[in-house]
mmCIF file of C-alpha atoms in Angstrom:
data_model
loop_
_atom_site.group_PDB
_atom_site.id
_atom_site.type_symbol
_atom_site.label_atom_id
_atom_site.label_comp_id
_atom_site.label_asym_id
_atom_site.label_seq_id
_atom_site.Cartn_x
_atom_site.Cartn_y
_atom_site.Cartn_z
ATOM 1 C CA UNK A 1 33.319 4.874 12.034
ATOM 2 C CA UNK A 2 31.540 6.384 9.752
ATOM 3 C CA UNK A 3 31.572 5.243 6.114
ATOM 4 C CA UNK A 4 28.282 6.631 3.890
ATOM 5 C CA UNK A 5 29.178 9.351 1.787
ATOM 6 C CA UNK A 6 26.529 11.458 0.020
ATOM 7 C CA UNK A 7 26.362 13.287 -3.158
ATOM 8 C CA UNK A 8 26.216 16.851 -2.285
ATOM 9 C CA UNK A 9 24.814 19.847 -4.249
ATOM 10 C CA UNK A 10 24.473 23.396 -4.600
ATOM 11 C CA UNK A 11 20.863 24.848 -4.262
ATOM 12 C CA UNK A 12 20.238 24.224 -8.432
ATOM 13 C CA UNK A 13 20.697 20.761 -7.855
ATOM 14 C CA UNK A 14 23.800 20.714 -10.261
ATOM 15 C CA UNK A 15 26.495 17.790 -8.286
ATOM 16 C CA UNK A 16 29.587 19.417 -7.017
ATOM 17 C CA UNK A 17 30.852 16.404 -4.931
ATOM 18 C CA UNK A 18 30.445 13.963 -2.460
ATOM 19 C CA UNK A 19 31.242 14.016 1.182
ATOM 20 C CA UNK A 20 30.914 11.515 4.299
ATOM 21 C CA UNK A 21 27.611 12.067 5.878
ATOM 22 C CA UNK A 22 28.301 13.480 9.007
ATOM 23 C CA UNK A 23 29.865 16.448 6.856
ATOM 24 C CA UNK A 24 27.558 17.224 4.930
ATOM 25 C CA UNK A 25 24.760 17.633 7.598
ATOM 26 C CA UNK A 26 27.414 19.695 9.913
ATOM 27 C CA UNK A 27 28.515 22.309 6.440
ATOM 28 C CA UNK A 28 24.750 21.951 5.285
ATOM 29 C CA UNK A 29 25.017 20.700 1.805
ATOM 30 C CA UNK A 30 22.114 19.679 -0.327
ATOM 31 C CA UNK A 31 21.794 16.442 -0.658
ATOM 32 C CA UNK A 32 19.430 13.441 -1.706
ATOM 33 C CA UNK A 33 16.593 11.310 -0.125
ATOM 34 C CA UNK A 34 14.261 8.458 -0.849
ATOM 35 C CA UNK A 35 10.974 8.532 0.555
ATOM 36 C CA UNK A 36 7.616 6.422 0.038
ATOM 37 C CA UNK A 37 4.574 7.180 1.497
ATOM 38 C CA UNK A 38 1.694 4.449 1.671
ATOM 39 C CA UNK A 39 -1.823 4.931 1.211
ATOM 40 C CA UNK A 40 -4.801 3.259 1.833
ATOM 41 C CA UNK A 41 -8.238 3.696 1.106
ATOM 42 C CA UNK A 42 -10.881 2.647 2.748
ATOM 43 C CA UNK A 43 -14.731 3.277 3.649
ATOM 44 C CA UNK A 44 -14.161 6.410 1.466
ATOM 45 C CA UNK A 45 -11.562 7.470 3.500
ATOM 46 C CA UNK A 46 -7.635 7.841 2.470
ATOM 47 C CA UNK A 47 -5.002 6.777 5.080
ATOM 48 C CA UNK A 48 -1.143 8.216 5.202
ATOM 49 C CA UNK A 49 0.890 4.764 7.020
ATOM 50 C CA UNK A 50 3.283 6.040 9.295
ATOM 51 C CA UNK A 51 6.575 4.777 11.099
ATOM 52 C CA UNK A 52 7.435 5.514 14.783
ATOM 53 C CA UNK A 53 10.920 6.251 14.590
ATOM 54 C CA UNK A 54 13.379 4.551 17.238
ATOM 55 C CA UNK A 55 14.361 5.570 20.451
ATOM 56 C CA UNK A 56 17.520 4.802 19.386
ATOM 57 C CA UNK A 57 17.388 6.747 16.335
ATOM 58 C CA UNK A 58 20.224 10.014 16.741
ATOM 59 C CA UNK A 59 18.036 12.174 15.008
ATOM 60 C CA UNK A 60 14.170 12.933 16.008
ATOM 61 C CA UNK A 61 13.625 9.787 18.098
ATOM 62 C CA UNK A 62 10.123 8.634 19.102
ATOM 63 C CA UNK A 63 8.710 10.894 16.492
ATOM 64 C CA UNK A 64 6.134 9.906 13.553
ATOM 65 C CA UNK A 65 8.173 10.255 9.804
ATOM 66 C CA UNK A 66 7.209 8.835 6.640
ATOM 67 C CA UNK A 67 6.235 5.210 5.963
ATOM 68 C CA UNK A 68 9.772 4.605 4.601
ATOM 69 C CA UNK A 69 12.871 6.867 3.736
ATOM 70 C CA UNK A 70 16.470 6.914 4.007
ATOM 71 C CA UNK A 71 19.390 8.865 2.590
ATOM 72 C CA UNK A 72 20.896 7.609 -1.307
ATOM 73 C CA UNK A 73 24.423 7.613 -0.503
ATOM 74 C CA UNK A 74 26.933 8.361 -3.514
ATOM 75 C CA UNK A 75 27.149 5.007 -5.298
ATOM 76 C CA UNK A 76 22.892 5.264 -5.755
ATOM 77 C CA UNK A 77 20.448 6.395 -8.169
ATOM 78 C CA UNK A 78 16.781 7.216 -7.215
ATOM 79 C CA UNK A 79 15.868 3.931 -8.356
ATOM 80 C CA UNK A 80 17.960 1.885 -5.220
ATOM 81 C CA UNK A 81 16.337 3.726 -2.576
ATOM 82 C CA UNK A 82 13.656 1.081 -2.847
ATOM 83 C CA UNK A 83 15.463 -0.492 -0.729
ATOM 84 C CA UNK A 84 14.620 1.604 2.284
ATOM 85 C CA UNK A 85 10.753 0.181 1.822
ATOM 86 C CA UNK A 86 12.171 -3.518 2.398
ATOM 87 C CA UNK A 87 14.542 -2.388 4.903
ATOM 88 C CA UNK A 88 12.638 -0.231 7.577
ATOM 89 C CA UNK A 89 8.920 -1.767 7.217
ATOM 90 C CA UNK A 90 9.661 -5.566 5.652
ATOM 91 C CA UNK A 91 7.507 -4.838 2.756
ATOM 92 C CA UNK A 92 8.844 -5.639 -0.780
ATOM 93 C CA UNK A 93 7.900 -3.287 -3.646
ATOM 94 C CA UNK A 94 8.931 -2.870 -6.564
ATOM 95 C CA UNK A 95 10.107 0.649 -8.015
ATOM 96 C CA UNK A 96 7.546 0.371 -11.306
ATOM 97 C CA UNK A 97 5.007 0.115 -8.201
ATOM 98 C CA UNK A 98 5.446 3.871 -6.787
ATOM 99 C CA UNK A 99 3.618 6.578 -7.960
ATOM 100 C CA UNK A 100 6.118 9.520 -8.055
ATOM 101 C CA UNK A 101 5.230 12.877 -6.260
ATOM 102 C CA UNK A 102 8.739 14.550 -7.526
ATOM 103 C CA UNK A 103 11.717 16.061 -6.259
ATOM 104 C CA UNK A 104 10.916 18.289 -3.012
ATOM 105 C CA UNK A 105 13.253 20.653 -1.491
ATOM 106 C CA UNK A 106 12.893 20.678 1.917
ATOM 107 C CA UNK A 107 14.948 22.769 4.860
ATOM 108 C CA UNK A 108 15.573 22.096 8.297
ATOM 109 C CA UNK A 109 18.169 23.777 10.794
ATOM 110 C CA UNK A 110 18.443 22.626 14.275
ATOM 111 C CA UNK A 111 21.142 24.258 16.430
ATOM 112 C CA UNK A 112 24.323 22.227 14.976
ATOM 113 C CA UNK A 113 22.286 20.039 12.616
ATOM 114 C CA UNK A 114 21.591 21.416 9.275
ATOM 115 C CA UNK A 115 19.538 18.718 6.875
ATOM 116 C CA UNK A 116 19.160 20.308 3.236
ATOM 117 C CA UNK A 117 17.472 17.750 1.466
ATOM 118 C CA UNK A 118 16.153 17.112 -2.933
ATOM 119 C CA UNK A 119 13.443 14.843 -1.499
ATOM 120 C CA UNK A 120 12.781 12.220 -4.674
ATOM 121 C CA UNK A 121 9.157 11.396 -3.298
ATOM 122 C CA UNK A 122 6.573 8.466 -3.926
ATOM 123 C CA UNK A 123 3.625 7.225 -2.962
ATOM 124 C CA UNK A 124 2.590 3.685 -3.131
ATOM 125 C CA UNK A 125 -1.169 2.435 -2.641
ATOM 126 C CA UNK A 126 -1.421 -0.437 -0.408
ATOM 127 C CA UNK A 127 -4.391 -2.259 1.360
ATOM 128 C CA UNK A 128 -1.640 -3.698 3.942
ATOM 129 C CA UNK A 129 -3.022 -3.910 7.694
ATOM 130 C CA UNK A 130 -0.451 -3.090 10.369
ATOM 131 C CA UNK A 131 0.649 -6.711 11.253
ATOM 132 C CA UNK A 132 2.069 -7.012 8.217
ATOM 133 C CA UNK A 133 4.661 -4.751 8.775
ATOM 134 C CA UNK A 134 8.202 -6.458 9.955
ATOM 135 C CA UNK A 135 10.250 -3.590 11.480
ATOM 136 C CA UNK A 136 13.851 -3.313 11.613
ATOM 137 C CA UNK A 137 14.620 -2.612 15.349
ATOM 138 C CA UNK A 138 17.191 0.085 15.017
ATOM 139 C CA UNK A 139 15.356 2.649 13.178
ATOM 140 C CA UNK A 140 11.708 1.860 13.707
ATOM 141 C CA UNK A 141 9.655 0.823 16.480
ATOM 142 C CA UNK A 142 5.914 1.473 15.312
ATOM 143 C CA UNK A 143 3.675 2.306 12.615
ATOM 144 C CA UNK A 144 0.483 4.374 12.233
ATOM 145 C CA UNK A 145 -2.095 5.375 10.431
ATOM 146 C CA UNK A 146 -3.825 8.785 10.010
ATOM 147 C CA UNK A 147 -6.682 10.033 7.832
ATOM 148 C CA UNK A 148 -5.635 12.706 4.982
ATOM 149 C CA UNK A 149 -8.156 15.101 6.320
ATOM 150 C CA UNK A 150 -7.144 14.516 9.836
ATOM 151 C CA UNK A 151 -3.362 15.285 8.891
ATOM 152 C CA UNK A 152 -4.799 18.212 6.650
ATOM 153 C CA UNK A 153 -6.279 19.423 9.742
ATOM 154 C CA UNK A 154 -3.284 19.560 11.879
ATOM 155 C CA UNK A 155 -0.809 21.112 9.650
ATOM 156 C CA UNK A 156 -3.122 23.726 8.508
ATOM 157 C CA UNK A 157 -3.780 24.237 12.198
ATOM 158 C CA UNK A 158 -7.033 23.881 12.267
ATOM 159 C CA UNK A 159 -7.083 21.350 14.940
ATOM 160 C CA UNK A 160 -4.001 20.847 17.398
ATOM 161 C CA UNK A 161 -4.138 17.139 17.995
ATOM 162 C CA UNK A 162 -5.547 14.318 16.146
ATOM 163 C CA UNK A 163 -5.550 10.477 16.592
ATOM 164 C CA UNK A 164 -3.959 8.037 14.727
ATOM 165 C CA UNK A 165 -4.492 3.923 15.485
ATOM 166 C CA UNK A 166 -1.302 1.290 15.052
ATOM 167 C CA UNK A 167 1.015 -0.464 16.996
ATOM 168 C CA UNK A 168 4.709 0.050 18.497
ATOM 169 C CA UNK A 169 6.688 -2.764 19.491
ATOM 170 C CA UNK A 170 8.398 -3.615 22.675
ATOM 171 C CA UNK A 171 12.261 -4.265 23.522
ATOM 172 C CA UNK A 172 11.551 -7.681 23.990
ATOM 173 C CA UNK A 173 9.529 -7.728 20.416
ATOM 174 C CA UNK A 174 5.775 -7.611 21.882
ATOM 175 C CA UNK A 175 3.058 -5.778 19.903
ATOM 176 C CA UNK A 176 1.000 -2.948 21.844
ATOM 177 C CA UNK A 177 -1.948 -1.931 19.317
ATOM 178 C CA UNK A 178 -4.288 1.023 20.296
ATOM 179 C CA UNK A 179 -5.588 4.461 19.134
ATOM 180 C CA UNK A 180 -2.980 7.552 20.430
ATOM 181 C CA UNK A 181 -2.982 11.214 20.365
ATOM 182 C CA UNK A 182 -0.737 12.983 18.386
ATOM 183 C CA UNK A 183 0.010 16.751 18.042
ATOM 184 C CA UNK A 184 2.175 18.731 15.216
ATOM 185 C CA UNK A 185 5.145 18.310 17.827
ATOM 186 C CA UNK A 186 4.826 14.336 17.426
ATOM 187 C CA UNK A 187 5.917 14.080 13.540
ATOM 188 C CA UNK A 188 9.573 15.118 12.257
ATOM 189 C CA UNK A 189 9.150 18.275 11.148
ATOM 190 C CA UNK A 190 8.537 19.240 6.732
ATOM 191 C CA UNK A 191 8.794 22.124 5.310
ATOM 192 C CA UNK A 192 4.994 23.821 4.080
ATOM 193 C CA UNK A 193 5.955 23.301 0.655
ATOM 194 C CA UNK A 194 6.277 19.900 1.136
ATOM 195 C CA UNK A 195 3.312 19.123 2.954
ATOM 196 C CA UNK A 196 1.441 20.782 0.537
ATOM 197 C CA UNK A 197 3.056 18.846 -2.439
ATOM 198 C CA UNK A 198 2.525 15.775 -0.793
ATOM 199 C CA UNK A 199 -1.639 16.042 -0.109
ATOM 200 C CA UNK A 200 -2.281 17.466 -3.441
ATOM 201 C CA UNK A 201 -0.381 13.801 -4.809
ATOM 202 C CA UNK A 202 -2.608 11.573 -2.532
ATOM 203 C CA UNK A 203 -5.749 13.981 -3.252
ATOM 204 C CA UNK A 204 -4.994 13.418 -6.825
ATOM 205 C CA UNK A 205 -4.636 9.856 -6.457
ATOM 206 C CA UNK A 206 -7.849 6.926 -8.090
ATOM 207 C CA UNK A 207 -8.674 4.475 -6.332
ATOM 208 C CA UNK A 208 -10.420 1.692 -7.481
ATOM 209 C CA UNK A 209 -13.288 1.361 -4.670
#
């Protein structure tokens, strides 16, 4: 049965309500998300971490998404959807830890499904390897990482597949690591703006090497 409700809003972001969340993808309300990117640096080279969504995720399984995201439901501010980090990947952070990007509109209609989202994005610089990651089963079963440039490259098509090295994880909880080949059709679709938003953040970004 299903219980999460979700502020919803009009396209100003003024609050006009709150509805369960099945609704409010099916009538297309705006609505609010949490998501954290992680980035790396190393060699000279920045790294986006990404998370292989679930097979037995409803909506875009088996597809690369961000490192960590998840809807704030109507009893949350901004702040509590550091929880999602913790929740998805196993990785505690802190919310004075994120570097804030801002709040993204971002559009997406598929056939019944209609996901208007105020994206409240972050970015948070890590030097984490991969098998340090503890995934939560139902909604993730890898994670990945690409190069900026690499990513860059793809959504500007300039290339139409890149490769991105990681590990997914069996049903019976065994680690696969290896390099795979990823096109534009392998990540959950973003909107242009947002793409754009997010590399000028991580281009922006010091790092201390």
């Amino acid at each position: 049965m299903e219980t999460e409700r979700l502020r919803i809003f009009d396209e100003q972001y003024n609050e006009i309500g709150s509805l369960p969340r099945k609704e409010v993808h099916k009538q297309g309300h705006w609505h609010e998300t949490f998501h954290c990117w992680f980035v790396r640096r190393e060699n000279n080279q920045t790294f986006l971490t990404l998370q292989l969504r679930s097979k037995m995720k409803k909506d875009f399984p088996n597809l690369l998404d961000i490192t960590a995201a998840g809807h704030l439901l109507d009893t949350e501010s901004v702040q509590d959807g550091v929880r999602e980090i913790e929740e998805e990947i196993g990785i505690k952070v802190n919310m004075t830890d994120l570097i804030p990007v801002g709040r993204i509109k971002n559009e997406l209609i598929f056939n019944q499904f209609i996901d208007r989202e105020f994206c409240h994005v972050y970015l948070y610089v890590t030097t984490l390897e991969n098998e340090q990651f503890t995934l939560q089963e139902e909604e993730v079963c890898g994670m990945f990482q690409a190069r900026l440039e690499d990513l860059k490259a793809l959504y500007k098509e300039k290339t139409s597949e890149i490769k991105v090295n990681g590990f997914t994880v069996g049903e019976d909880g065994s680690r696969s690591e290896g390099v795979i080949a990823v096109r534009k059709e392998s990540f959950v679709p973003h909107g242009k703006t947002y793409m754009q938003t997010l590399f000028k953040a991580v281009e922006a970004l010091s790092f201390e090497d």
